[in-house]
Amino acid sequence: MKNFIDIVDLKFSYNNEGNNAKNILNGINLNIKKGEFLAILGANGSGKSTLIKHLNAMLLPTKGNVFVNGINTKDEGKLYDIRSTVGLVLQNPDNQIVASIVEDEVAFGPENLGVAPKSIRERVDMALKLVDMYEYRKSTTYSLSGGQKQRIAIAGIIAMQPECILLDEPTSMLDPEGRKEVLDTIKSLNKNYGITIVLITHYMEEAANADRIAIINEGKIVRIDAPRIIFSEVAFLDKYQLSIPTVVELIHKLKLNGLPLNNMALDERECVNILKKYFNSLE
Amino acid sequence: MLNNITLGRFFPGNSFIHKLDPRVKILLMIVLLFTVFLSANYLSLFVNFFAIMLFVSLTKINLKTYLKSMKFILFIVLFTGMLNIFYAKGTAIFKLGVFVITDEGFNNSIFVSMRLIMLILVSSLLTFTTSPTSLTYAIERLIRPLAKFKIKTHELAMMMTIALRFIPTLLEETDKIIDAQKSRGANLETGNILNRIKSFVPVLVPLFVSSFRRAYDLALAMECRCYKGGEGRTCMKILRIGSNDIWAILIVFGLLVFVLIINSLFPAVRL
């Protein structure tokens, strides 16, 4: 697979003048493949949000380069190409909605891009159907639930026909119901439509859905690996102040207490299967 | 408590009035307001009121919603009505001590109150049935000629869209902050006016701070979605004047002419 986003030796500090200013990002190298689902984990202040703002040229590297589809994000002439290729969804659903009506909100992106009115309508309908909010197209945005607002925000990005969506803790302000809605939407966009997803999250259960997990600490990537491998190393997760998914913790504690389980579970079904196997072996 | 404000809100619907072109609606609202102020006798006032109530019923929005929007202005209506009753010179029809109600004063107070009520009804008619975005889009279109005088019409319209969009959000937030401050023992409801205004400072400061944060986030989100001002921007909804709009124009102008005819046929009420 060709690399879609290339981050080469990226360093960033908010203070350009002082040479001794502390770097928020301290030499990041990362490749993101097309169609991939990448989760980024890290403690507060580790530089996760700063990193993904580099992927759509909201921030430019102090040192190093970021390439999207081979285009350097420092190339000012291509700024809007990059931003329409890589969309960003923020944490607070209330703060990123521009319009009062759902369909106007979704149309905002393509309108900015100067798309012809007729094809804006097609894109809006398509995007709303993808996030399963089509029947709400005439409603007011303030009457929606948090999960619905966040799905509208995602639809607003999809309407720009991006290849990649960045999500900066999109579920942290939602209730469990809304969290599930948004995660299902993200998963379906990745699986069924091949859209590259970069998800920052604090919920390990969400990260478990990713193809790869990148762990950031103090502006550096300390580890990139598949969830199955990372979650099997409980001591490692503890070291970087990351919580452990409930099912992983359960299996881990059972093992510690002497149960001879050798597999590792990522979700409830796997966990049940492992336990079933164990009970069957007892008989 | 603040959620009860209906003035300026939009109620989605599918009625004849909802479907009118927003530009036509704005212009017709202005004509209607003129008609209201032109009506010089009770008959034309009544015809006006009847027509407006007809339009109100056409929107298929509950009459209660309209009444709610008037709740806040009712005080002003009553106040000006009362003032007008007593502060007019003319033939006295009722006397009680220093209070003298004159014929002119009586007419005046009825006319002023009725006009105020109709004013609110007409403007509610517009805002209830027009989504803020199409309203601002229409305003942007109507003030486009001003761009010749280097007035940034798109920016004005965008500011209005965002302001309208954030009214419910900020109201909700104000409610939350009020509750938060009350739970810490803030006293917001008793004391004289000056004290009450003072006690609102701890509500306004956090509201301002969080509004700035919201503005930062919104600007970020808008930039992410390639917003670069009005240049090269298209719009999903294309405004077209249809047969419905022409009917509406005919009806409203018919009303204006009718009111003018009544005015000329019957003597004006002395105010």
PDB file of N, CA and C in Angstrom, chain A residues 53 56 58 80 83-84 88 90 94-101 103-115 117 120-121 124 138 140 142 156-157 160, chain B residues 9-10 12 131-134 158 161-162 164-166 168-169 172 213-214 216-218 220-229 231-238:
ATOM      1  N   LYS A  53      -3.438  18.236  14.085  1.00  0.00           N
ATOM      2  CA  LYS A  53      -3.655  19.522  13.409  1.00  0.00           C
ATOM      3  C   LYS A  53      -2.598  19.760  12.323  1.00  0.00           C
ATOM      4  N   ASN A  56      -3.761  18.362   8.488  1.00  0.00           N
ATOM      5  CA  ASN A  56      -4.518  19.108   7.474  1.00  0.00           C
ATOM      6  C   ASN A  56      -4.105  20.570   7.438  1.00  0.00           C
ATOM      7  N   MET A  58      -3.534  22.786   9.576  1.00  0.00           N
ATOM      8  CA  MET A  58      -4.010  23.798  10.512  1.00  0.00           C
ATOM      9  C   MET A  58      -2.809  24.357  11.259  1.00  0.00           C
ATOM     10  N   TYR A  80      -6.119  24.476   0.285  1.00  0.00           N
ATOM     11  CA  TYR A  80      -7.506  24.033   0.293  1.00  0.00           C
ATOM     12  C   TYR A  80      -7.664  22.634  -0.288  1.00  0.00           C
ATOM     13  N   ARG A  83      -6.970  20.580   2.808  1.00  0.00           N
ATOM     14  CA  ARG A  83      -8.059  20.604   3.790  1.00  0.00           C
ATOM     15  C   ARG A  83      -9.308  19.909   3.301  1.00  0.00           C
ATOM     16  N   SER A  84      -9.507  19.860   1.968  1.00  0.00           N
ATOM     17  CA  SER A  84     -10.682  19.122   1.504  1.00  0.00           C
ATOM     18  C   SER A  84     -10.382  17.627   1.385  1.00  0.00           C
ATOM     19  N   LEU A  88     -11.258  17.529   9.585  1.00  0.00           N
ATOM     20  CA  LEU A  88     -11.036  17.402  11.026  1.00  0.00           C
ATOM     21  C   LEU A  88     -12.356  17.573  11.779  1.00  0.00           C
ATOM     22  N   LEU A  90     -13.895  18.037  15.611  1.00  0.00           N
ATOM     23  CA  LEU A  90     -13.399  18.417  16.930  1.00  0.00           C
ATOM     24  C   LEU A  90     -14.199  17.757  18.043  1.00  0.00           C
ATOM     25  N   ASP A  94     -20.997  21.215  19.954  1.00  0.00           N
ATOM     26  CA  ASP A  94     -21.697  22.498  19.886  1.00  0.00           C
ATOM     27  C   ASP A  94     -20.873  23.589  19.214  1.00  0.00           C
ATOM     28  N   ASN A  95     -19.566  23.491  19.343  1.00  0.00           N
ATOM     29  CA  ASN A  95     -18.731  24.600  18.888  1.00  0.00           C
ATOM     30  C   ASN A  95     -18.371  24.565  17.419  1.00  0.00           C
ATOM     31  N   GLN A  96     -18.593  23.414  16.761  1.00  0.00           N
ATOM     32  CA  GLN A  96     -18.122  23.340  15.379  1.00  0.00           C
ATOM     33  C   GLN A  96     -19.250  23.389  14.369  1.00  0.00           C
ATOM     34  N   ILE A  97     -20.481  23.622  14.863  1.00  0.00           N
ATOM     35  CA  ILE A  97     -21.610  23.700  13.938  1.00  0.00           C
ATOM     36  C   ILE A  97     -21.860  25.159  13.583  1.00  0.00           C
ATOM     37  N   VAL A  98     -21.903  25.451  12.286  1.00  0.00           N
ATOM     38  CA  VAL A  98     -21.989  26.831  11.823  1.00  0.00           C
ATOM     39  C   VAL A  98     -23.434  27.269  11.610  1.00  0.00           C
ATOM     40  N   ALA A  99     -24.258  26.356  11.084  1.00  0.00           N
ATOM     41  CA  ALA A  99     -25.600  26.758  10.663  1.00  0.00           C
ATOM     42  C   ALA A  99     -26.659  26.200  11.607  1.00  0.00           C
ATOM     43  N   SER A 100     -27.865  26.745  11.509  1.00  0.00           N
ATOM     44  CA  SER A 100     -28.940  26.324  12.405  1.00  0.00           C
ATOM     45  C   SER A 100     -29.734  25.144  11.868  1.00  0.00           C
ATOM     46  N   ILE A 101     -29.620  24.879  10.574  1.00  0.00           N
ATOM     47  CA  ILE A 101     -30.383  23.786   9.970  1.00  0.00           C
ATOM     48  C   ILE A 101     -29.411  22.713   9.513  1.00  0.00           C
ATOM     49  N   GLU A 103     -29.205  20.479   7.085  1.00  0.00           N
ATOM     50  CA  GLU A 103     -28.686  20.362   5.715  1.00  0.00           C
ATOM     51  C   GLU A 103     -27.823  21.564   5.328  1.00  0.00           C
ATOM     52  N   ASP A 104     -28.123  22.733   5.890  1.00  0.00           N
ATOM     53  CA  ASP A 104     -27.275  23.900   5.610  1.00  0.00           C
ATOM     54  C   ASP A 104     -25.896  23.711   6.213  1.00  0.00           C
ATOM     55  N   GLU A 105     -25.896  23.080   7.389  1.00  0.00           N
ATOM     56  CA  GLU A 105     -24.637  22.822   8.070  1.00  0.00           C
ATOM     57  C   GLU A 105     -23.751  21.893   7.239  1.00  0.00           C
ATOM     58  N   VAL A 106     -24.363  20.829   6.716  1.00  0.00           N
ATOM     59  CA  VAL A 106     -23.595  19.872   5.926  1.00  0.00           C
ATOM     60  C   VAL A 106     -23.122  20.519   4.623  1.00  0.00           C
ATOM     61  N   ALA A 107     -23.932  21.456   4.100  1.00  0.00           N
ATOM     62  CA  ALA A 107     -23.590  22.092   2.825  1.00  0.00           C
ATOM     63  C   ALA A 107     -22.471  23.120   2.964  1.00  0.00           C
ATOM     64  N   PHE A 108     -22.143  23.512   4.191  1.00  0.00           N
ATOM     65  CA  PHE A 108     -21.186  24.599   4.399  1.00  0.00           C
ATOM     66  C   PHE A 108     -19.844  24.339   3.718  1.00  0.00           C
ATOM     67  N   GLY A 109     -19.298  23.136   3.889  1.00  0.00           N
ATOM     68  CA  GLY A 109     -18.000  22.798   3.295  1.00  0.00           C
ATOM     69  C   GLY A 109     -17.994  22.907   1.778  1.00  0.00           C
ATOM     70  N   PRO A 110     -18.883  22.134   1.102  1.00  0.00           N
ATOM     71  CA  PRO A 110     -18.921  22.216  -0.353  1.00  0.00           C
ATOM     72  C   PRO A 110     -19.233  23.623  -0.872  1.00  0.00           C
ATOM     73  N   GLU A 111     -20.034  24.392  -0.127  1.00  0.00           N
ATOM     74  CA  GLU A 111     -20.308  25.773  -0.544  1.00  0.00           C
ATOM     75  C   GLU A 111     -19.007  26.575  -0.564  1.00  0.00           C
ATOM     76  N   ASN A 112     -18.178  26.366   0.466  1.00  0.00           N
ATOM     77  CA  ASN A 112     -16.894  27.070   0.513  1.00  0.00           C
ATOM     78  C   ASN A 112     -15.990  26.678  -0.635  1.00  0.00           C
ATOM     79  N   LEU A 113     -16.123  25.407  -1.070  1.00  0.00           N
ATOM     80  CA  LEU A 113     -15.269  24.936  -2.150  1.00  0.00           C
ATOM     81  C   LEU A 113     -15.768  25.414  -3.510  1.00  0.00           C
ATOM     82  N   GLY A 114     -16.944  26.037  -3.523  1.00  0.00           N
ATOM     83  CA  GLY A 114     -17.476  26.556  -4.776  1.00  0.00           C
ATOM     84  C   GLY A 114     -18.077  25.483  -5.667  1.00  0.00           C
ATOM     85  N   VAL A 115     -18.610  24.425  -5.061  1.00  0.00           N
ATOM     86  CA  VAL A 115     -19.237  23.359  -5.842  1.00  0.00           C
ATOM     87  C   VAL A 115     -20.572  23.871  -6.398  1.00  0.00           C
ATOM     88  N   PRO A 117     -24.431  24.295  -7.171  1.00  0.00           N
ATOM     89  CA  PRO A 117     -25.549  24.044  -6.251  1.00  0.00           C
ATOM     90  C   PRO A 117     -26.172  22.655  -6.386  1.00  0.00           C
ATOM     91  N   ILE A 120     -24.010  20.085  -4.847  1.00  0.00           N
ATOM     92  CA  ILE A 120     -23.971  20.224  -3.386  1.00  0.00           C
ATOM     93  C   ILE A 120     -25.124  19.437  -2.794  1.00  0.00           C
ATOM     94  N   ARG A 121     -26.306  19.613  -3.385  1.00  0.00           N
ATOM     95  CA  ARG A 121     -27.502  18.913  -2.895  1.00  0.00           C
ATOM     96  C   ARG A 121     -27.270  17.401  -2.892  1.00  0.00           C
ATOM     97  N   VAL A 124     -24.818  16.512  -0.096  1.00  0.00           N
ATOM     98  CA  VAL A 124     -25.416  16.638   1.231  1.00  0.00           C
ATOM     99  C   VAL A 124     -26.307  15.437   1.526  1.00  0.00           C
ATOM    100  N   LYS A 138     -34.053  18.513   7.793  1.00  0.00           N
ATOM    101  CA  LYS A 138     -34.705  19.816   7.925  1.00  0.00           C
ATOM    102  C   LYS A 138     -34.751  20.289   9.382  1.00  0.00           C
ATOM    103  N   THR A 140     -33.558  21.550  13.230  1.00  0.00           N
ATOM    104  CA  THR A 140     -32.596  22.536  13.697  1.00  0.00           C
ATOM    105  C   THR A 140     -31.469  21.803  14.415  1.00  0.00           C
ATOM    106  N   TYR A 142     -29.705  22.689  16.998  1.00  0.00           N
ATOM    107  CA  TYR A 142     -29.619  22.743  18.460  1.00  0.00           C
ATOM    108  C   TYR A 142     -30.546  21.750  19.146  1.00  0.00           C
ATOM    109  N   GLY A 156     -20.703  16.815   7.594  1.00  0.00           N
ATOM    110  CA  GLY A 156     -20.214  18.061   7.025  1.00  0.00           C
ATOM    111  C   GLY A 156     -18.843  17.892   6.399  1.00  0.00           C
ATOM    112  N   ILE A 157     -18.029  17.017   7.004  1.00  0.00           N
ATOM    113  CA  ILE A 157     -16.706  16.728   6.439  1.00  0.00           C
ATOM    114  C   ILE A 157     -16.848  15.818   5.215  1.00  0.00           C
ATOM    115  N   MET A 160     -17.447  17.143   1.765  1.00  0.00           N
ATOM    116  CA  MET A 160     -16.323  17.692   0.996  1.00  0.00           C
ATOM    117  C   MET A 160     -15.580  16.581   0.250  1.00  0.00           C
TER     118      MET A 160
ATOM    119  N   ARG B   9     -37.260  32.783  17.070  1.00  0.00           N
ATOM    120  CA  ARG B   9     -36.940  31.396  16.783  1.00  0.00           C
ATOM    121  C   ARG B   9     -37.579  30.920  15.506  1.00  0.00           C
ATOM    122  N   PHE B  10     -37.065  29.812  14.981  1.00  0.00           N
ATOM    123  CA  PHE B  10     -37.595  29.256  13.742  1.00  0.00           C
ATOM    124  C   PHE B  10     -38.311  27.947  14.032  1.00  0.00           C
ATOM    125  N   PRO B  12     -39.690  24.841  12.015  1.00  0.00           N
ATOM    126  CA  PRO B  12     -39.763  24.232  10.682  1.00  0.00           C
ATOM    127  C   PRO B  12     -41.189  23.793  10.353  1.00  0.00           C
ATOM    128  N   SER B 131     -36.000  29.938   8.093  1.00  0.00           N
ATOM    129  CA  SER B 131     -34.835  29.452   8.811  1.00  0.00           C
ATOM    130  C   SER B 131     -33.791  30.571   8.830  1.00  0.00           C
ATOM    131  N   PRO B 132     -33.037  30.680   9.931  1.00  0.00           N
ATOM    132  CA  PRO B 132     -32.062  31.755  10.029  1.00  0.00           C
ATOM    133  C   PRO B 132     -31.105  31.799   8.846  1.00  0.00           C
ATOM    134  N   THR B 133     -30.746  30.612   8.344  1.00  0.00           N
ATOM    135  CA  THR B 133     -29.806  30.625   7.217  1.00  0.00           C
ATOM    136  C   THR B 133     -30.430  31.232   5.974  1.00  0.00           C
ATOM    137  N   SER B 134     -31.692  30.849   5.680  1.00  0.00           N
ATOM    138  CA  SER B 134     -32.267  31.427   4.464  1.00  0.00           C
ATOM    139  C   SER B 134     -32.582  32.904   4.693  1.00  0.00           C
ATOM    140  N   MET B 158     -22.721  36.401   7.262  1.00  0.00           N
ATOM    141  CA  MET B 158     -22.130  35.277   7.986  1.00  0.00           C
ATOM    142  C   MET B 158     -22.181  35.518   9.491  1.00  0.00           C
ATOM    143  N   THR B 161     -25.664  34.809  10.635  1.00  0.00           N
ATOM    144  CA  THR B 161     -25.931  33.368  10.684  1.00  0.00           C
ATOM    145  C   THR B 161     -25.378  32.785  11.973  1.00  0.00           C
ATOM    146  N   ILE B 162     -24.119  33.133  12.266  1.00  0.00           N
ATOM    147  CA  ILE B 162     -23.470  32.539  13.425  1.00  0.00           C
ATOM    148  C   ILE B 162     -24.115  33.030  14.721  1.00  0.00           C
ATOM    149  N   LEU B 164     -27.196  33.980  15.171  1.00  0.00           N
ATOM    150  CA  LEU B 164     -28.481  33.297  15.342  1.00  0.00           C
ATOM    151  C   LEU B 164     -28.278  31.853  15.748  1.00  0.00           C
ATOM    152  N   ARG B 165     -27.276  31.212  15.159  1.00  0.00           N
ATOM    153  CA  ARG B 165     -27.004  29.810  15.459  1.00  0.00           C
ATOM    154  C   ARG B 165     -26.618  29.629  16.932  1.00  0.00           C
ATOM    155  N   PHE B 166     -25.923  30.623  17.504  1.00  0.00           N
ATOM    156  CA  PHE B 166     -25.428  30.445  18.863  1.00  0.00           C
ATOM    157  C   PHE B 166     -26.391  30.938  19.943  1.00  0.00           C
ATOM    158  N   PRO B 168     -29.429  29.782  20.931  1.00  0.00           N
ATOM    159  CA  PRO B 168     -29.871  28.703  21.838  1.00  0.00           C
ATOM    160  C   PRO B 168     -28.730  28.123  22.673  1.00  0.00           C
ATOM    161  N   THR B 169     -27.563  27.977  22.055  1.00  0.00           N
ATOM    162  CA  THR B 169     -26.411  27.409  22.769  1.00  0.00           C
ATOM    163  C   THR B 169     -26.026  28.282  23.950  1.00  0.00           C
ATOM    164  N   GLU B 172     -28.604  28.238  26.781  1.00  0.00           N
ATOM    165  CA  GLU B 172     -28.471  27.027  27.576  1.00  0.00           C
ATOM    166  C   GLU B 172     -27.296  27.162  28.538  1.00  0.00           C
ATOM    167  N   ARG B 213     -13.762  30.795  23.928  1.00  0.00           N
ATOM    168  CA  ARG B 213     -13.282  29.452  23.592  1.00  0.00           C
ATOM    169  C   ARG B 213     -14.100  28.873  22.444  1.00  0.00           C
ATOM    170  N   ARG B 214     -15.418  29.085  22.526  1.00  0.00           N
ATOM    171  CA  ARG B 214     -16.280  28.601  21.445  1.00  0.00           C
ATOM    172  C   ARG B 214     -15.895  29.253  20.126  1.00  0.00           C
ATOM    173  N   TYR B 216     -13.059  30.390  19.207  1.00  0.00           N
ATOM    174  CA  TYR B 216     -11.802  29.819  18.720  1.00  0.00           C
ATOM    175  C   TYR B 216     -12.065  28.488  18.030  1.00  0.00           C
ATOM    176  N   ASP B 217     -12.844  27.636  18.681  1.00  0.00           N
ATOM    177  CA  ASP B 217     -13.169  26.330  18.117  1.00  0.00           C
ATOM    178  C   ASP B 217     -13.898  26.471  16.786  1.00  0.00           C
ATOM    179  N   LEU B 218     -14.866  27.381  16.764  1.00  0.00           N
ATOM    180  CA  LEU B 218     -15.670  27.554  15.559  1.00  0.00           C
ATOM    181  C   LEU B 218     -14.801  28.027  14.402  1.00  0.00           C
ATOM    182  N   LEU B 220     -11.702  27.501  14.024  1.00  0.00           N
ATOM    183  CA  LEU B 220     -10.892  26.350  13.630  1.00  0.00           C
ATOM    184  C   LEU B 220     -11.700  25.433  12.716  1.00  0.00           C
ATOM    185  N   ALA B 221     -12.936  25.129  13.162  1.00  0.00           N
ATOM    186  CA  ALA B 221     -13.778  24.218  12.389  1.00  0.00           C
ATOM    187  C   ALA B 221     -14.093  24.806  11.015  1.00  0.00           C
ATOM    188  N   MET B 222     -14.322  26.136  10.967  1.00  0.00           N
ATOM    189  CA  MET B 222     -14.637  26.771   9.689  1.00  0.00           C
ATOM    190  C   MET B 222     -13.438  26.726   8.755  1.00  0.00           C
ATOM    191  N   GLU B 223     -12.248  26.946   9.313  1.00  0.00           N
ATOM    192  CA  GLU B 223     -11.037  26.887   8.495  1.00  0.00           C
ATOM    193  C   GLU B 223     -10.822  25.482   7.954  1.00  0.00           C
ATOM    194  N   CYS B 224     -11.087  24.487   8.823  1.00  0.00           N
ATOM    195  CA  CYS B 224     -10.939  23.095   8.397  1.00  0.00           C
ATOM    196  C   CYS B 224     -11.849  22.792   7.228  1.00  0.00           C
ATOM    197  N   ARG B 225     -12.962  23.508   7.156  1.00  0.00           N
ATOM    198  CA  ARG B 225     -13.903  23.238   6.076  1.00  0.00           C
ATOM    199  C   ARG B 225     -13.733  24.258   4.967  1.00  0.00           C
ATOM    200  N   CYS B 226     -12.496  24.741   4.844  1.00  0.00           N
ATOM    201  CA  CYS B 226     -12.079  25.551   3.697  1.00  0.00           C
ATOM    202  C   CYS B 226     -12.806  26.884   3.593  1.00  0.00           C
ATOM    203  N   TYR B 227     -13.266  27.443   4.702  1.00  0.00           N
ATOM    204  CA  TYR B 227     -13.915  28.751   4.620  1.00  0.00           C
ATOM    205  C   TYR B 227     -12.877  29.811   4.324  1.00  0.00           C
ATOM    206  N   LYS B 228     -13.113  30.617   3.296  1.00  0.00           N
ATOM    207  CA  LYS B 228     -12.167  31.671   2.953  1.00  0.00           C
ATOM    208  C   LYS B 228     -12.897  32.949   2.562  1.00  0.00           C
ATOM    209  N   GLY B 229     -13.995  33.219   3.238  1.00  0.00           N
ATOM    210  CA  GLY B 229     -14.740  34.430   2.920  1.00  0.00           C
ATOM    211  C   GLY B 229     -15.720  34.201   1.787  1.00  0.00           C
ATOM    212  N   GLU B 231     -15.700  35.068  -1.330  1.00  0.00           N
ATOM    213  CA  GLU B 231     -15.243  34.943  -2.710  1.00  0.00           C
ATOM    214  C   GLU B 231     -15.276  33.488  -3.182  1.00  0.00           C
ATOM    215  N   GLY B 232     -15.846  33.259  -4.335  1.00  0.00           N
ATOM    216  CA  GLY B 232     -15.860  31.920  -4.916  1.00  0.00           C
ATOM    217  C   GLY B 232     -16.775  30.961  -4.190  1.00  0.00           C
ATOM    218  N   ARG B 233     -17.646  31.493  -3.327  1.00  0.00           N
ATOM    219  CA  ARG B 233     -18.517  30.640  -2.557  1.00  0.00           C
ATOM    220  C   ARG B 233     -19.813  30.419  -3.334  1.00  0.00           C
ATOM    221  N   THR B 234     -20.343  29.202  -3.276  1.00  0.00           N
ATOM    222  CA  THR B 234     -21.641  28.952  -3.903  1.00  0.00           C
ATOM    223  C   THR B 234     -22.662  28.696  -2.806  1.00  0.00           C
ATOM    224  N   CYS B 235     -23.916  28.514  -3.194  1.00  0.00           N
ATOM    225  CA  CYS B 235     -24.934  28.253  -2.195  1.00  0.00           C
ATOM    226  C   CYS B 235     -25.806  27.113  -2.662  1.00  0.00           C
ATOM    227  N   MET B 236     -26.103  26.192  -1.738  1.00  0.00           N
ATOM    228  CA  MET B 236     -26.896  25.022  -2.111  1.00  0.00           C
ATOM    229  C   MET B 236     -28.288  25.412  -2.559  1.00  0.00           C
ATOM    230  N   LYS B 237     -28.884  26.338  -1.807  1.00  0.00           N
ATOM    231  CA  LYS B 237     -30.260  26.694  -2.113  1.00  0.00           C
ATOM    232  C   LYS B 237     -30.294  27.882  -3.070  1.00  0.00           C
ATOM    233  N   ILE B 238     -30.940  27.677  -4.201  1.00  0.00           N
ATOM    234  CA  ILE B 238     -31.074  28.779  -5.139  1.00  0.00           C
ATOM    235  C   ILE B 238     -32.463  29.371  -4.943  1.00  0.00           C
TER     236      ILE B 238
END
